[in-house]
Short mmCIF file of C-alpha atoms and ligand atoms in Angstrom, two decimals:
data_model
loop_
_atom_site.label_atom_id
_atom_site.label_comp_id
_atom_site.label_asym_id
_atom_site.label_seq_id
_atom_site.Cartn_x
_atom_site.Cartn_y
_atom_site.Cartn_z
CA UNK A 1 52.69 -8.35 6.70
CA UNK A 2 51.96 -9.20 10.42
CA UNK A 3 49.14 -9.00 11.87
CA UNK A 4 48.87 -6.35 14.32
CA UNK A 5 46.58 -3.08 15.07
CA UNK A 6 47.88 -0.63 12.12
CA UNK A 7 48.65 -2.82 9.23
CA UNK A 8 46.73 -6.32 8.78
CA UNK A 9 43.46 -5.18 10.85
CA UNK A 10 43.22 -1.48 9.46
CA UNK A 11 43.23 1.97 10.86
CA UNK A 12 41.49 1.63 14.05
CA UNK A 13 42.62 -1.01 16.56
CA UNK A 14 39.91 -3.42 17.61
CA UNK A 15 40.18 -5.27 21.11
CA UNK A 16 42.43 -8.51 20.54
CA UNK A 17 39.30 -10.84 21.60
CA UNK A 18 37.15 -9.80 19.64
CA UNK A 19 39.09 -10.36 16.46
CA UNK A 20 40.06 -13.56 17.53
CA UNK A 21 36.46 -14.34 18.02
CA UNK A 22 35.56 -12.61 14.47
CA UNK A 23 38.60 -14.54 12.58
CA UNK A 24 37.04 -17.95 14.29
CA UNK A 25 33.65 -17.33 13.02
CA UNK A 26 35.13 -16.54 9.70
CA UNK A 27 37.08 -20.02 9.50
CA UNK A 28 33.59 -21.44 10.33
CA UNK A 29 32.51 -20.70 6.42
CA UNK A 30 35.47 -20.92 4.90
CA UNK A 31 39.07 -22.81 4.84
CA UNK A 32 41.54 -20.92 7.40
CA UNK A 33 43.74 -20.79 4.19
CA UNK A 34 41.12 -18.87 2.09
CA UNK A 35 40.31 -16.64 4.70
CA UNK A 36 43.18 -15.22 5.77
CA UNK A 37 44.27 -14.61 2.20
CA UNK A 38 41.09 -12.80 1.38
CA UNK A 39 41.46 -10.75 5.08
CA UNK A 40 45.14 -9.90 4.07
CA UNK A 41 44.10 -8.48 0.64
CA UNK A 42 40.98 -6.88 1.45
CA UNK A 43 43.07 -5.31 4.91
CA UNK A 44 46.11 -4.08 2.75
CA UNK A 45 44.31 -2.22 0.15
CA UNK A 46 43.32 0.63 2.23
CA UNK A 47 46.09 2.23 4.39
CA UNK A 48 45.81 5.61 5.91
CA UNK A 49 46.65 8.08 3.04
CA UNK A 50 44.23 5.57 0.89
CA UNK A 51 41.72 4.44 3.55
CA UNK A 52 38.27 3.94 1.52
CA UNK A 53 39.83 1.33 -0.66
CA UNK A 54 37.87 -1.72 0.44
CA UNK A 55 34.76 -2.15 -0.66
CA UNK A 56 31.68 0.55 -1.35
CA UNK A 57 28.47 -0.89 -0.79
CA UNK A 58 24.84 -0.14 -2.03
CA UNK A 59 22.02 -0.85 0.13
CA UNK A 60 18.68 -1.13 -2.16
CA UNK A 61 15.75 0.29 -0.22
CA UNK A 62 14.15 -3.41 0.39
CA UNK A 63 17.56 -4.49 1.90
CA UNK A 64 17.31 -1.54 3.88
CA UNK A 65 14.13 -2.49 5.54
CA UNK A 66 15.84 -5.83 7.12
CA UNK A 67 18.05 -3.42 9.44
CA UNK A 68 19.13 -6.30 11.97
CA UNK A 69 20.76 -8.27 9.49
CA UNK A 70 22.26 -5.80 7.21
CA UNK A 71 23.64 -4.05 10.76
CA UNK A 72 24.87 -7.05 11.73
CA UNK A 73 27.00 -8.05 8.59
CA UNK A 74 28.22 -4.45 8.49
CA UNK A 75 29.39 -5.10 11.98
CA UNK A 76 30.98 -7.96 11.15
CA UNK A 77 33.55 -5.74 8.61
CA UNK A 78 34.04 -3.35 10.75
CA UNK A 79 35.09 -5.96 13.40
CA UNK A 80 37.52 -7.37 11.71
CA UNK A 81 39.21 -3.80 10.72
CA UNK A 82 37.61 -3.48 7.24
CA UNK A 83 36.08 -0.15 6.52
CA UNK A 84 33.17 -0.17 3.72
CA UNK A 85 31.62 3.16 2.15
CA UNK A 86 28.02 2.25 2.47
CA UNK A 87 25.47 4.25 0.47
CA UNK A 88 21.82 3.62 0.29
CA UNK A 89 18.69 4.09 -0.94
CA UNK A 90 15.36 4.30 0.06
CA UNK A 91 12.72 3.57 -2.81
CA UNK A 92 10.04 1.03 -1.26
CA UNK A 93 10.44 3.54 1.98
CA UNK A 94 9.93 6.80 -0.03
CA UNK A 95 6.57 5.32 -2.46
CA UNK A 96 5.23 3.91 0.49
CA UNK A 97 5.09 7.34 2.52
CA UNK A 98 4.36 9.35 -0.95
CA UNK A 99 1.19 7.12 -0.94
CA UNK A 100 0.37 7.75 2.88
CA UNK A 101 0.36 11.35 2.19
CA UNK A 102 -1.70 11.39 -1.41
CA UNK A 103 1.52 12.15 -4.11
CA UNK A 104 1.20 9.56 -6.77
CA UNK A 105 4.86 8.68 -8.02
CA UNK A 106 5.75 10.05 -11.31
CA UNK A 107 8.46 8.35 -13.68
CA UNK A 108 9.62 8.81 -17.34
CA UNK A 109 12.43 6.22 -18.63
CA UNK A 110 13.03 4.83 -15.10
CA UNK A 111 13.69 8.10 -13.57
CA UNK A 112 11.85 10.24 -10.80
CA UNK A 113 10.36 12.92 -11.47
CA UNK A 114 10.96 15.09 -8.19
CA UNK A 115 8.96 17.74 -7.70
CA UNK A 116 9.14 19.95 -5.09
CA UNK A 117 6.78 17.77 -2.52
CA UNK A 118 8.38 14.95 -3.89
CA UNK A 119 11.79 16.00 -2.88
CA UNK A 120 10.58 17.21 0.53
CA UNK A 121 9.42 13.91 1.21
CA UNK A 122 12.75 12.23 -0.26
CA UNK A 123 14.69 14.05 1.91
CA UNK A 124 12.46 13.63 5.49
CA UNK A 125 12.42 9.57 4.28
CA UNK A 126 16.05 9.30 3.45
CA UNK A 127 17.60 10.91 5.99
CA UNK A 128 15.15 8.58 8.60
CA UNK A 129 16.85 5.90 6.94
CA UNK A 130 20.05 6.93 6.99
CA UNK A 131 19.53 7.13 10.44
CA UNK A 132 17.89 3.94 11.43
CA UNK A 133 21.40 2.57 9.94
CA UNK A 134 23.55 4.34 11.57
CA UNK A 135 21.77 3.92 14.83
CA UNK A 136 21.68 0.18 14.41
CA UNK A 137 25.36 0.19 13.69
CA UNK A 138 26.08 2.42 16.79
CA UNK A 139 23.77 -0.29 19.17
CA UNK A 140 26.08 -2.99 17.72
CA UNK A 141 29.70 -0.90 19.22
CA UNK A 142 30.18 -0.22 15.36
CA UNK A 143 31.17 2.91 15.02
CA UNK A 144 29.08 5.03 11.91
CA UNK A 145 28.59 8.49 10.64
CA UNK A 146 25.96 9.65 8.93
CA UNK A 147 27.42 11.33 5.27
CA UNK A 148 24.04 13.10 4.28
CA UNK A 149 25.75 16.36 2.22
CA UNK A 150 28.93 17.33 1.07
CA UNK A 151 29.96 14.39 -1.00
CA UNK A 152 28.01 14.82 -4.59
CA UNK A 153 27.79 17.79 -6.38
CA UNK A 154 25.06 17.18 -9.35
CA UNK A 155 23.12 19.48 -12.47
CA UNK A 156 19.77 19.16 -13.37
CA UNK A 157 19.65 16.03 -15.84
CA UNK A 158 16.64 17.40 -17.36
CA UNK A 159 14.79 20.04 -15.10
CA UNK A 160 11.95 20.46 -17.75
CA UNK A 161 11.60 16.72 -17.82
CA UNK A 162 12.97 15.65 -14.33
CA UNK A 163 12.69 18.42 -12.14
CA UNK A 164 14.30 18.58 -9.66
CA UNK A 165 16.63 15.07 -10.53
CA UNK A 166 20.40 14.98 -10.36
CA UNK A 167 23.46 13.95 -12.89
CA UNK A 168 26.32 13.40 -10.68
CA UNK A 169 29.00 15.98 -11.67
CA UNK A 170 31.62 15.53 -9.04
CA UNK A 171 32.61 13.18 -5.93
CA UNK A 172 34.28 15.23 -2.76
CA UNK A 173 36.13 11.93 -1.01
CA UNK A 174 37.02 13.98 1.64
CA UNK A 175 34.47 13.32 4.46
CA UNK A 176 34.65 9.93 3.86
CA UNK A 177 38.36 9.60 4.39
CA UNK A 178 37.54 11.44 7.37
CA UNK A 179 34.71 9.59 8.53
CA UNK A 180 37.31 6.36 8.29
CA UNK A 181 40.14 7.77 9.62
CA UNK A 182 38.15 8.92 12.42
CA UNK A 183 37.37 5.07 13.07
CA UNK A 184 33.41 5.72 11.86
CA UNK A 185 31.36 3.72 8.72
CA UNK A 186 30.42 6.41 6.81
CA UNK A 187 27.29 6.06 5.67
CA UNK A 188 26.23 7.96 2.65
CA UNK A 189 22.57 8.92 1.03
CA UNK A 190 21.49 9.41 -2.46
CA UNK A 191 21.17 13.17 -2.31
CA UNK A 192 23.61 15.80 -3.95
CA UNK A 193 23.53 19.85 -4.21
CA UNK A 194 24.14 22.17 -7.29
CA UNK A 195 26.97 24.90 -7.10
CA UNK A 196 24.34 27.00 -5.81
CA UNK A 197 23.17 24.67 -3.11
CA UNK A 198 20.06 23.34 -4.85
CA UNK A 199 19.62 19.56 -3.06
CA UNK A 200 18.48 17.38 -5.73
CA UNK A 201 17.88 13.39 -6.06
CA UNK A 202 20.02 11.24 -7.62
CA UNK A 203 19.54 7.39 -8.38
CA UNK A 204 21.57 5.35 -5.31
CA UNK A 205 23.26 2.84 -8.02
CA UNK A 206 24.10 5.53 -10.27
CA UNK A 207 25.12 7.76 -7.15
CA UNK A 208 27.31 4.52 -5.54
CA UNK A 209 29.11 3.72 -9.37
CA UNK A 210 30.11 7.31 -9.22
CA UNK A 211 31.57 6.84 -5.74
CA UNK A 212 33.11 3.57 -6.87
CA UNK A 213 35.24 5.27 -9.63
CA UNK A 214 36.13 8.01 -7.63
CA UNK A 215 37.57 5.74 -4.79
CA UNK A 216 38.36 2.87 -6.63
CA UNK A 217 37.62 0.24 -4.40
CA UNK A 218 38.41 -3.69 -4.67
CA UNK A 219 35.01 -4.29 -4.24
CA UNK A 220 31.74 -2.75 -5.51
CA UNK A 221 29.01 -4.84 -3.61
CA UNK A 222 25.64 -4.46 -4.46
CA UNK A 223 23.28 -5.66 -1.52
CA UNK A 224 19.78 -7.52 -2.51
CA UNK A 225 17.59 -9.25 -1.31
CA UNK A 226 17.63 -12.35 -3.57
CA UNK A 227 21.65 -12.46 -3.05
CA UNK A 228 22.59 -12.80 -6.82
CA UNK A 229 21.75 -12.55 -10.23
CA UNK A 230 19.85 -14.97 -11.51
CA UNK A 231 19.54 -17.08 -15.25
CA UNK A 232 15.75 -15.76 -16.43
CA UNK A 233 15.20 -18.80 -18.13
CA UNK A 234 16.63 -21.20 -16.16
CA UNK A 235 15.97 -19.67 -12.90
CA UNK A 236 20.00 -20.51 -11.83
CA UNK A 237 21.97 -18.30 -9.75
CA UNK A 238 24.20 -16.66 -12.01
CA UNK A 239 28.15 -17.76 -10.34
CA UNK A 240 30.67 -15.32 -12.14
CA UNK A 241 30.71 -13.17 -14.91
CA UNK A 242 33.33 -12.45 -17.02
CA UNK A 243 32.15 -9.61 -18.81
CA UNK A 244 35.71 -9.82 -21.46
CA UNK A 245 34.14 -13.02 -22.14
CA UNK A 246 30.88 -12.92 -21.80
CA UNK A 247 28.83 -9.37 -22.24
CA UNK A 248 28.47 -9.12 -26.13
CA UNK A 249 26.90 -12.80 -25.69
CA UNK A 250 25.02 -12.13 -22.67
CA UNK A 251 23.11 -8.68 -23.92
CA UNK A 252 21.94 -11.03 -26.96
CA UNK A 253 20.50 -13.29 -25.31
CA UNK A 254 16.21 -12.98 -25.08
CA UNK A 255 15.80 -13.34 -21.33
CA UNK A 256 18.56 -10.30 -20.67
CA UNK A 257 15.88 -7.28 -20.82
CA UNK A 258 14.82 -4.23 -18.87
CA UNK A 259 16.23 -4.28 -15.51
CA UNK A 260 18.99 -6.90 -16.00
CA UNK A 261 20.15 -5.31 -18.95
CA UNK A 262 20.64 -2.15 -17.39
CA UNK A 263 22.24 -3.57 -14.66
CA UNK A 264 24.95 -5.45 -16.58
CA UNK A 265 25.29 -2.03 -18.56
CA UNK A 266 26.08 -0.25 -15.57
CA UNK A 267 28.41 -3.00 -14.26
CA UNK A 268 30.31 -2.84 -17.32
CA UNK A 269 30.59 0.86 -17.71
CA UNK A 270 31.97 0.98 -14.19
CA UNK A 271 34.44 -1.88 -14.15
CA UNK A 272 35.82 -0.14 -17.30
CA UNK A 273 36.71 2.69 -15.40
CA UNK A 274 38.42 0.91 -12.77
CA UNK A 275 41.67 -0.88 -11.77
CA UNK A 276 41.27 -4.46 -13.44
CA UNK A 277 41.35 -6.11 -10.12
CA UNK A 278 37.78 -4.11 -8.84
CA UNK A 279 35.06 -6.58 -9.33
CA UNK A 280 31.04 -6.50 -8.76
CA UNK A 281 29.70 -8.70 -5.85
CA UNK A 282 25.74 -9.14 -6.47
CA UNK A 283 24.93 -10.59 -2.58
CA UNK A 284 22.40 -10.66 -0.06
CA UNK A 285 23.55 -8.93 3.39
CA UNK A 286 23.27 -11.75 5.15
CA UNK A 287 25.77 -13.91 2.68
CA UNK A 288 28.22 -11.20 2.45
CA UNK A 289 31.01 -12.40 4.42
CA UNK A 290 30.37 -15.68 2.49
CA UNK A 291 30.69 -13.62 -0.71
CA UNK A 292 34.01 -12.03 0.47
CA UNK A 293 35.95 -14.26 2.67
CA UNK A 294 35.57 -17.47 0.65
CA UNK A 295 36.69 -18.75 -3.01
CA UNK A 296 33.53 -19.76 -4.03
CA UNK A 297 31.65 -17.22 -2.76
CA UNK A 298 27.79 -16.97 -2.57
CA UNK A 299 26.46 -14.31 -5.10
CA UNK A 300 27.19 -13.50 -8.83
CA UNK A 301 30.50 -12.01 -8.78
CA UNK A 302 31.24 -9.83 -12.03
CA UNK A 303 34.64 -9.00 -12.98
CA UNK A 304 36.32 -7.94 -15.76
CA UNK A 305 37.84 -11.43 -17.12
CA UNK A 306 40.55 -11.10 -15.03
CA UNK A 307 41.48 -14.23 -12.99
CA UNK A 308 41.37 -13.09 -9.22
CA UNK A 309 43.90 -13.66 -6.82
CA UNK A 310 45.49 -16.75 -8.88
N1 LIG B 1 35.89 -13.96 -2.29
C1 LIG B 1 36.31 -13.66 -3.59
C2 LIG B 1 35.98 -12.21 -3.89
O1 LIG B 1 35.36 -11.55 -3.11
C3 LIG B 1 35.69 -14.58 -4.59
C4 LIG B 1 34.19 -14.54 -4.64
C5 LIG B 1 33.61 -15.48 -5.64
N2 LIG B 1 32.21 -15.25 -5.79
C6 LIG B 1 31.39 -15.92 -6.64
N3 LIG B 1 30.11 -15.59 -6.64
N4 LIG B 1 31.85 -16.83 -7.42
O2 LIG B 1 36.34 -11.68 -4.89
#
């Protein structure tokens, strides 16, 4: 396909230049070759009808609080034409203020119990967040809407137990088809309503692996700070994956425990549910286009056992 405004470089047409600056700095970490192939297959899996087929990518709450650099590698997508779904959340942010104002944080199995102060002060923190980001993308020229509602309809998971805690029960794509179409980021929040318009809080990774299988993206990046997974015993940055291969092996194994092991559950679970060619991307922000634009990558990529773009 040739590269011009409404195929190669996506939906909205960037100024000439500025790609050609953007596609220089690109060859800068990578060969021209590898590049351009990853550009032309990340670029032609959305198209207008389909146009949140990239990537959707979850912002951890510490990632969060380095706004420059995540707002800069979001930037850096959007410059080139690419259009991520970018969902966050806002932990650190929301136990830090909880503490300010006196409500000791309350969880059973990993979850939050949200009671009613608790959720009023979820929802004041994460929607400050969600600004900050979209307000940092906007100072950069990148275009970004803020997706706070609308999107995730949820039930109580356990409201005896929970309170006022969310199962995702259904994905609405619509306003972020929208959002892209309209040339914008969206940028989404970990909040969802009941039928009857009860807000309640849902976990951002579980919230973002919902999103993933309803848009089936190419990419499901995870943002951290520490821009990988990493070998407990050996300390090694963990290079691919192949969970076909490799997850009845890896859950045996002593150092894969609490968090880890929850993690590769969840990876699992949602690569199962997607087109073989989705894969994981464990990254930092500032390594993402390193991640993406190269062969070797940066992070721990986790795939299905599938033998990408070969
Ligand atoms: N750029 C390719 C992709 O995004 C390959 C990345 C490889 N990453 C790795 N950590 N080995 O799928």
């Amino acid at each position: 396909r040739q590269r011009d405004n409404t195929s190669v470089w996506g939906i909205q047409s960037v100024a000439q230049t500025d790609r050609d600056t953007i596609t220089r700095l690109l060859y800068s970490i990578g060969t021209k070759r590898e590049v351009e192939r990853h550009l032309h297959i990340f670029s032609s899996s959305s198209n207008p009808s389909q146009p949140a087929k990239f990537a959707v990518i979850k912002v951890g709450g510490a990632v969060l609080s380095n706004l420059d650099e995540l707002a800069l590698s979001l930037s850096f997508l959007y410059r080139v034409g690419l259009y991520p779904v970018v969902l966050h959340g806002a932990k650190p942010q929301l136990n830090e203020i909880m503490k300010r104002e006196g409500v000791v944080p309350n969880y059973i199995d990993g979850i939050r119990v949200t009671d009613a102060k608790t959720l009023q002060i979820a929802r004041r923190v994460f929607l400050e967040e969600n600004l900050k980001l979209v307000s940092a993308l906007e100072k950069l020229g990148t275009r970004a809407r803020p997706i706070t509602s609308g999107v995730f309809t949820a039930e109580y998971l356990d409201k005896e137990k929970y309170k006022l805690f969310g199962k995702i029960t259904k994905v609405d794509k619509r306003p972020i088809e929208a959002s892209i179409r309209d040339g914008a980021l969206p940028i989404l929040t970990s909040l969802a309503e009941t039928a009857d318009g009860q807000i309640l809080n849902v976990s951002a990774g579980i919230a973002a692996g919902e999103l993933a299988k309803e848009l089936e993206p190419m990419k499901i990046v995870f943002l951290n700070n520490k821009g990988g997974l990493f070998h407990g015993v050996t300390g090694e940055k963990l290079d691919v994956i192949n969970l076909d291969e490799e997850y009845v092996t890896l859950m045996k194994e002593p150092w894969v425990k609490y968090g880890t092991k929850l993690k590769l559950r969840e990876f699992k679970e949602l690569l199962d549910h997607l087109p073989r060619l989705s894969s994981v991307a464990v990254i930092s922000a500032s390594s993402l286009q390193k991640e993406l634009f190269t062969d070797s990558g940066a992070g721990t990529l986790i795939r299905r056992g599938y033998k990408l773009f070969k």
